[in-house]
């Protein structure tokens, strides 16, 4: 009954028959699925505390062991989230310091694309590297060259784990954890996790040698200094190495995959809809000219802003959301839901809600424009989720999307390779917890 490659699609179909709230059992897993803008908003925003836990799912418990930020629970999650948000702000998230780093990376990326001289190339690696360097600059206080072997391996590990985590085999493992034949995929993910954690371990051992409380250079520095302070107070309940390794993996993965995949969708959609690409370029030429785009430009560029928002809505990067759980017994919209129930607040159903979007299954930037062409905020725009577990890096991601997208379209027009047309482009999402586009080639023609 369930499409194990894209279970969120099955859930969308079931909601048509059973309504916006229904319970489903997959193997030993029981869950309540919430669909549509009104229902998801009521749960995540209006009753945020009741739906703020992370569900205990066999694979995620094996993988995260309750540490870090994204998949942790209770007090550990609260402490790590508070620390993460305040430390990201300290390192300039949403401010000029991080904007300058993004602009520097835009420059490296555009120079790299120029080397292809308009010939077809696959954009995944360099786009992922450019985006990843932003979170790496915060985590480690440095950037990597796009060809750096260690950097390429780290990106491969994260990408492979996200893809495998959404695979049918892992879904089956979650339903029937005792099925031993599924452990091959499981083992691969755990080996990747160990390799990433070993890298963090060896990296922060180096950092410990040079740690200066008066000169904190990175997120890891800040964590280690806090660890030292807590150990002196004998209260080091949460600032231990397992949390540091887990939170580094969380930030590296979440800060790389979602934004890089959204930008890959952006290039693909500009090739598919060249008339939209032209309108964005006209607005860039009019409002920015040839100087480097800055975040402040967004306010006077309603069409470009609308296109970026529509790319995020259409791309539907985390369709099933990450799994929530109830923190208490609750009667929700007339249904009793017990404490600890696995909740699926289906983001795909919000971003495609027919009561909220004029053309939910089409790419239509006018969703975010009024009759006068001014940008309009939409409440049902929830690509970062909402409530207590909303994406911690939302402001950083928005800044990256605007600066990378405008910098690329200022310098290049993206076209299909010779011998192919826009009609040949496949808009089917790939499989995984996140939904990148299928691999494709593009030609970046320099703007005169």
Coordinates of C-alpha atoms in Angstrom, one line a residue:
X1 CA 0.0 0.0 0.0
X2 CA 2.9 2.4 0.8
X3 CA 5.3 3.8 -1.7
X4 CA 8.5 3.1 0.3
X5 CA 10.6 5.3 -2.0
X6 CA 8.3 8.3 -1.4
X7 CA 6.0 7.5 1.5
X8 CA 4.9 11.1 1.8
X9 CA 3.0 10.7 -1.5
X10 CA 1.0 7.7 -0.1
X11 CA 0.2 9.8 3.0
X12 CA -1.1 12.6 0.7
X13 CA -3.3 10.2 -1.1
X14 CA -4.6 8.7 2.2
X15 CA -5.5 12.2 3.5
X16 CA -7.9 12.5 0.6
X17 CA -9.8 9.5 1.9
X18 CA -9.4 9.8 5.7
X19 CA -9.1 13.6 6.2
X20 CA -6.3 15.8 7.6
X21 CA -5.6 13.7 10.7
X22 CA -5.3 9.9 10.5
X23 CA -3.4 7.1 12.2
X24 CA -1.3 4.6 10.3
X25 CA 0.7 1.5 11.3
X26 CA 3.8 0.5 9.4
X27 CA 5.1 -2.7 10.8
X28 CA 5.7 -2.0 14.5
X29 CA 5.6 1.7 13.9
X30 CA 2.4 3.5 14.7
X31 CA 2.1 7.2 13.7
X32 CA -0.4 10.0 13.4
X33 CA -0.2 12.0 10.1
X34 CA -1.2 15.6 10.0
X35 CA -1.9 17.1 6.6
X36 CA -2.8 20.6 5.3
X37 CA -1.8 24.0 6.4
X38 CA -4.5 24.6 9.0
X39 CA -3.9 21.2 10.8
X40 CA -0.1 21.4 10.7
X41 CA -0.1 25.0 11.9
X42 CA -2.5 24.2 14.7
X43 CA -0.1 21.5 15.9
X44 CA 3.3 23.0 15.4
X45 CA 2.5 26.7 16.1
X46 CA -0.6 27.0 18.2
X47 CA 0.1 23.9 20.3
X48 CA 3.9 24.0 19.9
X49 CA 4.8 22.6 23.3
X50 CA 2.6 19.5 22.9
X51 CA 4.2 18.6 19.6
X52 CA 7.8 19.6 20.4
X53 CA 9.4 16.1 21.0
X54 CA 11.4 14.1 18.4
X55 CA 9.9 10.7 17.7
X56 CA 11.9 7.6 18.8
X57 CA 12.5 5.7 15.6
X58 CA 14.8 2.6 15.6
X59 CA 17.2 3.9 12.9
X60 CA 17.4 7.4 14.3
X61 CA 18.0 6.2 17.8
X62 CA 20.8 3.9 16.6
X63 CA 22.3 6.8 14.6
X64 CA 22.0 9.7 17.0
X65 CA 21.9 7.9 20.3
X66 CA 19.9 10.8 21.7
X67 CA 22.9 13.3 21.2
X68 CA 23.2 16.5 19.2
X69 CA 20.4 18.8 18.2
X70 CA 18.2 17.4 15.4
X71 CA 17.4 14.0 16.7
X72 CA 17.8 14.5 20.5
X73 CA 15.1 14.6 23.1
X74 CA 14.0 16.5 26.2
X75 CA 16.5 18.5 28.2
X76 CA 19.5 17.5 26.0
X77 CA 17.7 19.0 23.0
X78 CA 16.7 22.2 24.9
X79 CA 20.3 22.8 26.1
X80 CA 21.9 22.1 22.7
X81 CA 19.4 24.2 20.8
X82 CA 19.9 27.2 23.1
X83 CA 23.6 26.9 22.8
X84 CA 23.5 26.4 19.0
X85 CA 21.2 29.4 18.4
X86 CA 23.2 31.8 20.6
X87 CA 26.6 30.6 19.2
X88 CA 25.4 30.8 15.5
X89 CA 24.4 34.4 16.3
X90 CA 27.8 35.0 17.8
X91 CA 29.4 33.9 14.6
X92 CA 27.3 36.3 12.5
X93 CA 24.3 34.3 11.4
X94 CA 22.0 36.8 9.9
X95 CA 24.6 39.6 10.1
X96 CA 27.2 41.3 7.9
X97 CA 30.1 39.1 9.0
X98 CA 28.5 35.9 7.6
X99 CA 27.2 37.9 4.6
X100 CA 30.8 38.8 3.7
X101 CA 31.8 35.1 3.9
X102 CA 28.9 34.1 1.6
X103 CA 29.9 36.8 -0.9
X104 CA 33.5 35.6 -0.9
X105 CA 32.2 32.1 -1.6
X106 CA 29.9 33.4 -4.4
X107 CA 33.0 34.8 -6.1
X108 CA 34.9 31.5 -5.9
X109 CA 31.9 29.6 -7.2
X110 CA 31.3 32.0 -10.2
X111 CA 35.1 31.8 -11.1
X112 CA 34.9 28.0 -11.0
X113 CA 31.8 28.0 -13.2
X114 CA 33.6 30.3 -15.7
X115 CA 36.3 27.7 -16.2
X116 CA 33.8 25.4 -18.0
X117 CA 33.5 28.1 -20.7
X118 CA 29.9 27.5 -21.5
X119 CA 30.4 23.7 -22.0
X120 CA 28.0 21.2 -20.2
X121 CA 28.9 20.3 -16.6
X122 CA 27.3 18.7 -13.6
X123 CA 26.9 21.3 -10.9
X124 CA 26.3 19.1 -7.8
X125 CA 29.8 18.9 -6.4
X126 CA 30.8 22.6 -6.7
X127 CA 27.4 23.9 -5.6
X128 CA 27.5 21.6 -2.5
X129 CA 31.1 22.6 -1.8
X130 CA 30.3 26.3 -2.0
X131 CA 27.3 26.0 0.4
X132 CA 29.1 23.7 2.7
X133 CA 32.0 26.1 3.1
X134 CA 29.7 28.6 4.8
X135 CA 28.8 26.2 7.6
X136 CA 32.4 24.9 7.7
X137 CA 33.6 28.5 8.3
X138 CA 31.3 28.7 11.3
X139 CA 32.1 25.2 12.6
X140 CA 35.9 25.1 12.0
X141 CA 36.8 28.7 11.3
X142 CA 38.2 27.9 7.8
X143 CA 37.2 27.1 4.2
X144 CA 38.2 24.2 1.9
X145 CA 39.2 24.2 -1.8
X146 CA 36.5 22.5 -3.9
X147 CA 39.0 19.7 -4.8
X148 CA 40.2 19.1 -1.3
X149 CA 40.1 15.3 -0.8
X150 CA 39.0 15.5 2.9
X151 CA 36.3 18.0 2.1
X152 CA 35.0 15.9 -0.8
X153 CA 34.9 12.8 1.4
X154 CA 33.0 14.6 4.1
X155 CA 30.4 15.8 1.6
X156 CA 30.1 12.3 0.2
X157 CA 29.5 10.8 3.6
X158 CA 26.7 13.3 4.5
X159 CA 25.1 13.1 1.1
X160 CA 25.1 9.2 1.1
X161 CA 23.7 9.1 4.6
X162 CA 20.9 11.4 3.8
X163 CA 20.1 9.4 0.7
X164 CA 20.3 6.0 2.5
X165 CA 18.3 7.3 5.5
X166 CA 15.3 7.8 3.2
X167 CA 15.7 4.5 1.3
X168 CA 13.1 1.7 1.3
X169 CA 15.5 -0.5 3.2
X170 CA 15.8 1.9 6.1
X171 CA 12.0 2.3 6.1
X172 CA 11.7 -1.5 6.4
X173 CA 14.2 -1.6 9.2
X174 CA 12.2 1.0 11.1
X175 CA 9.1 -1.1 10.6
X176 CA 10.7 -4.4 11.5
X177 CA 14.0 -3.7 13.4
X178 CA 14.6 -7.5 13.9
X179 CA 15.0 -8.1 10.1
X180 CA 18.8 -8.8 10.0
X181 CA 19.1 -8.8 6.2
X182 CA 18.4 -5.1 6.2
X183 CA 21.5 -4.4 8.3
X184 CA 23.8 -3.9 5.2
X185 CA 22.4 -0.4 4.6
X186 CA 22.3 0.3 8.3
X187 CA 25.9 -0.7 8.7
X188 CA 27.0 1.5 5.8
X189 CA 25.3 4.5 7.4
X190 CA 26.9 3.8 10.8
X191 CA 30.3 3.4 9.3
X192 CA 29.9 6.7 7.6
X193 CA 28.9 8.2 10.9
X194 CA 32.0 6.8 12.6
X195 CA 34.2 8.2 9.8
X196 CA 32.7 11.7 10.2
X197 CA 32.9 11.5 14.0
X198 CA 36.6 10.4 13.8
X199 CA 37.3 13.5 11.7
X200 CA 35.6 15.8 14.2
X201 CA 37.5 14.0 17.1
X202 CA 40.9 14.5 15.4
X203 CA 40.0 18.1 14.4
X204 CA 39.0 19.2 17.9
X205 CA 42.0 17.5 19.5
X206 CA 44.0 19.9 17.3
X207 CA 41.8 22.7 18.4
X208 CA 42.3 21.8 22.1
X209 CA 46.1 22.4 21.7
X210 CA 45.5 26.0 20.4
X211 CA 42.4 26.9 22.5
X212 CA 42.4 30.5 23.6
X213 CA 39.3 31.6 25.7
X214 CA 39.9 35.2 24.6
X215 CA 40.1 34.4 20.9
X216 CA 37.3 32.0 19.9
X217 CA 37.5 31.3 16.2
X218 CA 34.7 28.8 15.6
X219 CA 31.6 27.0 16.9
X220 CA 33.9 24.1 18.0
X221 CA 36.0 26.5 20.0
X222 CA 33.0 27.9 21.7
X223 CA 31.7 24.4 22.6
X224 CA 35.1 23.3 24.0
X225 CA 35.4 26.5 26.1
X226 CA 31.9 25.9 27.5
X227 CA 32.8 22.3 28.2
X228 CA 35.8 23.5 30.2
X229 CA 33.7 25.9 32.2
X230 CA 31.1 23.3 32.9
X231 CA 33.7 20.8 34.1
X232 CA 35.1 23.3 36.6
X233 CA 31.6 23.7 38.0
X234 CA 31.2 19.9 38.0
X235 CA 27.9 20.3 36.0
X236 CA 29.1 19.0 32.6
X237 CA 25.9 17.1 32.0
X238 CA 25.5 18.0 28.3
X239 CA 28.8 19.6 27.0
X240 CA 30.6 16.3 26.4
X241 CA 32.3 15.0 23.3
X242 CA 29.5 12.9 22.1
X243 CA 27.2 15.9 21.9
X244 CA 29.9 17.9 20.1
X245 CA 30.4 15.2 17.4
X246 CA 26.7 14.8 16.9
X247 CA 26.0 18.5 16.7
X248 CA 28.8 19.0 14.3
X249 CA 27.4 16.3 12.1
X250 CA 23.9 17.9 12.4
X251 CA 25.1 21.4 11.4
X252 CA 27.4 20.1 8.6
X253 CA 24.6 18.0 7.1
X254 CA 21.6 20.3 7.6
X255 CA 23.7 23.4 6.6
X256 CA 24.9 21.8 3.4
X257 CA 22.3 19.4 1.9
X258 CA 19.1 21.4 2.0
X259 CA 20.4 24.7 0.7
X260 CA 22.7 23.1 -1.9
X261 CA 19.8 21.0 -3.2
X262 CA 17.5 24.0 -3.3
X263 CA 20.0 25.9 -5.4
X264 CA 20.4 22.9 -7.7
X265 CA 16.6 23.0 -8.1
X266 CA 16.9 26.7 -8.8
X267 CA 19.3 26.2 -11.8
X268 CA 17.2 23.3 -13.1
X269 CA 14.0 25.4 -13.0
X270 CA 15.7 28.4 -14.6
X271 CA 16.6 26.1 -17.5
X272 CA 13.1 24.8 -17.6
X273 CA 11.5 28.3 -17.6
X274 CA 13.9 30.6 -19.5
X275 CA 11.3 33.4 -19.5
X276 CA 11.4 33.5 -15.7
X277 CA 15.2 33.4 -15.7
X278 CA 15.1 36.5 -18.1
X279 CA 12.8 38.4 -15.8
X280 CA 15.0 37.8 -12.8
X281 CA 18.1 38.9 -14.8
X282 CA 16.2 42.1 -15.9
X283 CA 15.5 42.9 -12.2
X284 CA 19.1 42.2 -11.2
X285 CA 20.3 44.5 -14.0
X286 CA 17.9 47.2 -13.0
X287 CA 18.4 47.2 -9.2
X288 CA 22.0 46.0 -8.8
X289 CA 23.8 46.4 -12.1
X290 CA 27.3 44.9 -12.1
X291 CA 28.2 45.4 -8.4
X292 CA 28.1 42.5 -6.0
X293 CA 24.5 41.7 -4.7
X294 CA 23.9 42.3 -1.0
X295 CA 21.2 41.0 1.3
X296 CA 19.8 44.6 1.5
X297 CA 18.9 44.4 -2.2
X298 CA 16.2 41.8 -1.5
X299 CA 13.7 44.4 -0.3
X300 CA 13.7 46.2 -3.7
X301 CA 13.6 43.0 -5.8
X302 CA 10.1 41.5 -5.4
X303 CA 10.2 39.3 -8.5
X304 CA 13.5 37.7 -7.6
X305 CA 12.3 37.2 -4.0
X306 CA 9.1 35.6 -5.3
X307 CA 11.0 33.2 -7.6
X308 CA 13.3 32.1 -4.7
X309 CA 10.3 31.5 -2.5
X310 CA 8.5 29.6 -5.2
X311 CA 11.7 27.5 -5.9
X312 CA 11.6 26.4 -2.2
X313 CA 7.9 25.7 -2.3
X314 CA 8.1 23.7 -5.5
X315 CA 11.3 21.8 -4.5
X316 CA 9.6 20.6 -1.3
X317 CA 13.1 19.7 0.1
X318 CA 11.9 17.8 3.2
X319 CA 8.4 16.6 2.2
X320 CA 7.7 14.4 5.2
X321 CA 9.3 16.9 7.7
X322 CA 11.4 15.3 10.4
X323 CA 9.4 13.1 12.8
X324 CA 7.8 14.8 15.8
X325 CA 6.3 13.3 18.9
X326 CA 3.8 14.4 21.5
X327 CA 5.2 15.6 24.9
X328 CA 1.9 14.9 26.7
X329 CA -1.5 13.3 26.3
X330 CA -3.6 15.7 24.1
X331 CA -7.0 15.9 22.6
X332 CA -6.3 17.5 19.2
X333 CA -9.2 18.6 16.9
X334 CA -11.4 16.0 18.6
X335 CA -8.9 13.2 18.5
X336 CA -7.1 11.8 21.5
X337 CA -3.3 11.4 20.9
X338 CA -1.3 9.8 23.7
X339 CA 2.1 11.1 25.0
X340 CA 5.0 9.8 22.9
X341 CA 3.0 9.2 19.7
X342 CA 5.1 9.5 16.5
X343 CA 3.7 12.5 14.6
X344 CA 4.2 13.2 10.9
X345 CA 3.5 16.9 10.2
X346 CA 3.5 16.5 6.4
X347 CA 5.2 19.7 5.0
X348 CA 4.5 18.6 1.4
X349 CA 0.8 18.8 2.2
X350 CA 1.2 22.4 3.4
X351 CA 3.3 23.5 0.4
X352 CA 0.8 21.9 -2.0
X353 CA -2.4 22.7 0.0
X354 CA -5.0 23.5 -2.7
X355 CA -6.9 25.9 -0.3
X356 CA -3.7 28.0 0.0
X357 CA -2.0 27.9 -3.4
X358 CA -3.6 28.9 -6.7
X359 CA -1.5 26.4 -8.7
X360 CA 0.0 24.0 -6.1
X361 CA 1.6 21.6 -8.5
X362 CA 3.0 24.1 -10.9
X363 CA 6.1 26.4 -10.7
X364 CA 4.3 29.7 -10.4
X365 CA 6.3 32.7 -8.8
X366 CA 3.0 34.7 -8.9
X367 CA 2.1 32.8 -5.7
X368 CA 4.2 35.4 -3.9
X369 CA 3.2 38.5 -5.8
X370 CA 0.2 40.8 -5.6
X371 CA -1.6 42.4 -8.5
X372 CA 0.9 45.3 -8.5
X373 CA 3.9 43.0 -8.6
X374 CA 4.8 43.5 -4.9
X375 CA 6.1 40.6 -2.8
X376 CA 3.6 39.0 -0.6
X377 CA 4.4 36.8 2.4
X378 CA 2.3 33.6 2.6
X379 CA 1.5 31.8 5.9
X380 CA 1.5 28.4 4.2
X381 CA 5.1 28.9 3.2
X382 CA 6.7 26.4 5.6
X383 CA 9.8 24.9 4.0
X384 CA 11.7 25.3 7.3
X385 CA 8.9 23.7 9.3
X386 CA 7.5 25.7 12.3
X387 CA 7.2 25.9 16.0
X388 CA 9.7 24.7 18.6
X389 CA 11.6 22.5 16.1
X390 CA 11.8 25.0 13.3
X391 CA 15.1 24.9 11.4
X392 CA 17.8 26.6 13.5
X393 CA 19.6 27.8 10.4
X394 CA 16.6 29.4 8.7
X395 CA 18.0 32.9 8.5
X396 CA 21.4 31.7 7.3
X397 CA 19.7 29.6 4.6
X398 CA 17.6 32.6 3.4
X399 CA 20.7 34.8 3.1
X400 CA 22.6 32.1 1.2
X401 CA 19.8 31.4 -1.2
X402 CA 19.4 35.1 -2.1
X403 CA 23.1 35.8 -2.5
X404 CA 24.1 32.6 -4.4
X405 CA 21.0 32.8 -6.7
X406 CA 21.4 36.5 -7.6
X407 CA 25.2 36.2 -8.0
X408 CA 24.8 33.3 -10.4
X409 CA 22.1 34.8 -12.5
X410 CA 23.9 38.2 -12.6
X411 CA 26.9 36.4 -14.3
X412 CA 25.4 33.5 -16.2
X413 CA 22.4 32.4 -18.2
X414 CA 21.8 28.6 -17.6
X415 CA 20.8 26.6 -20.6
X416 CA 20.3 22.9 -21.5
X417 CA 23.2 21.2 -23.2
X418 CA 23.3 21.1 -27.0
X419 CA 21.0 18.5 -28.5
X420 CA 18.5 18.8 -25.6
X421 CA 15.7 21.1 -24.9
X422 CA 13.8 22.3 -21.8
X423 CA 11.2 19.7 -22.5
X424 CA 13.8 17.0 -21.8
X425 CA 14.4 18.2 -18.3
X426 CA 13.1 15.8 -15.6
X427 CA 11.5 17.5 -12.5
X428 CA 11.1 14.2 -10.6
X429 CA 12.7 14.4 -7.2
X430 CA 15.4 11.9 -6.1
X431 CA 14.9 9.6 -3.1
X432 CA 16.0 10.4 0.4
X433 CA 15.0 12.3 3.6
X434 CA 15.6 15.3 1.4
X435 CA 14.5 15.5 -2.2
X436 CA 17.2 16.8 -4.5
X437 CA 16.6 16.9 -8.3
X438 CA 17.9 14.1 -10.4
X439 CA 21.4 14.6 -11.7
X440 CA 21.6 16.9 -14.7
X441 CA 24.0 18.9 -16.8
X442 CA 23.9 22.6 -17.5
X443 CA 25.6 25.1 -19.7
X444 CA 26.4 28.4 -18.0
X445 CA 26.7 31.1 -20.7
X446 CA 28.4 34.2 -19.4
X447 CA 26.2 37.3 -19.5
X448 CA 27.7 40.0 -21.7

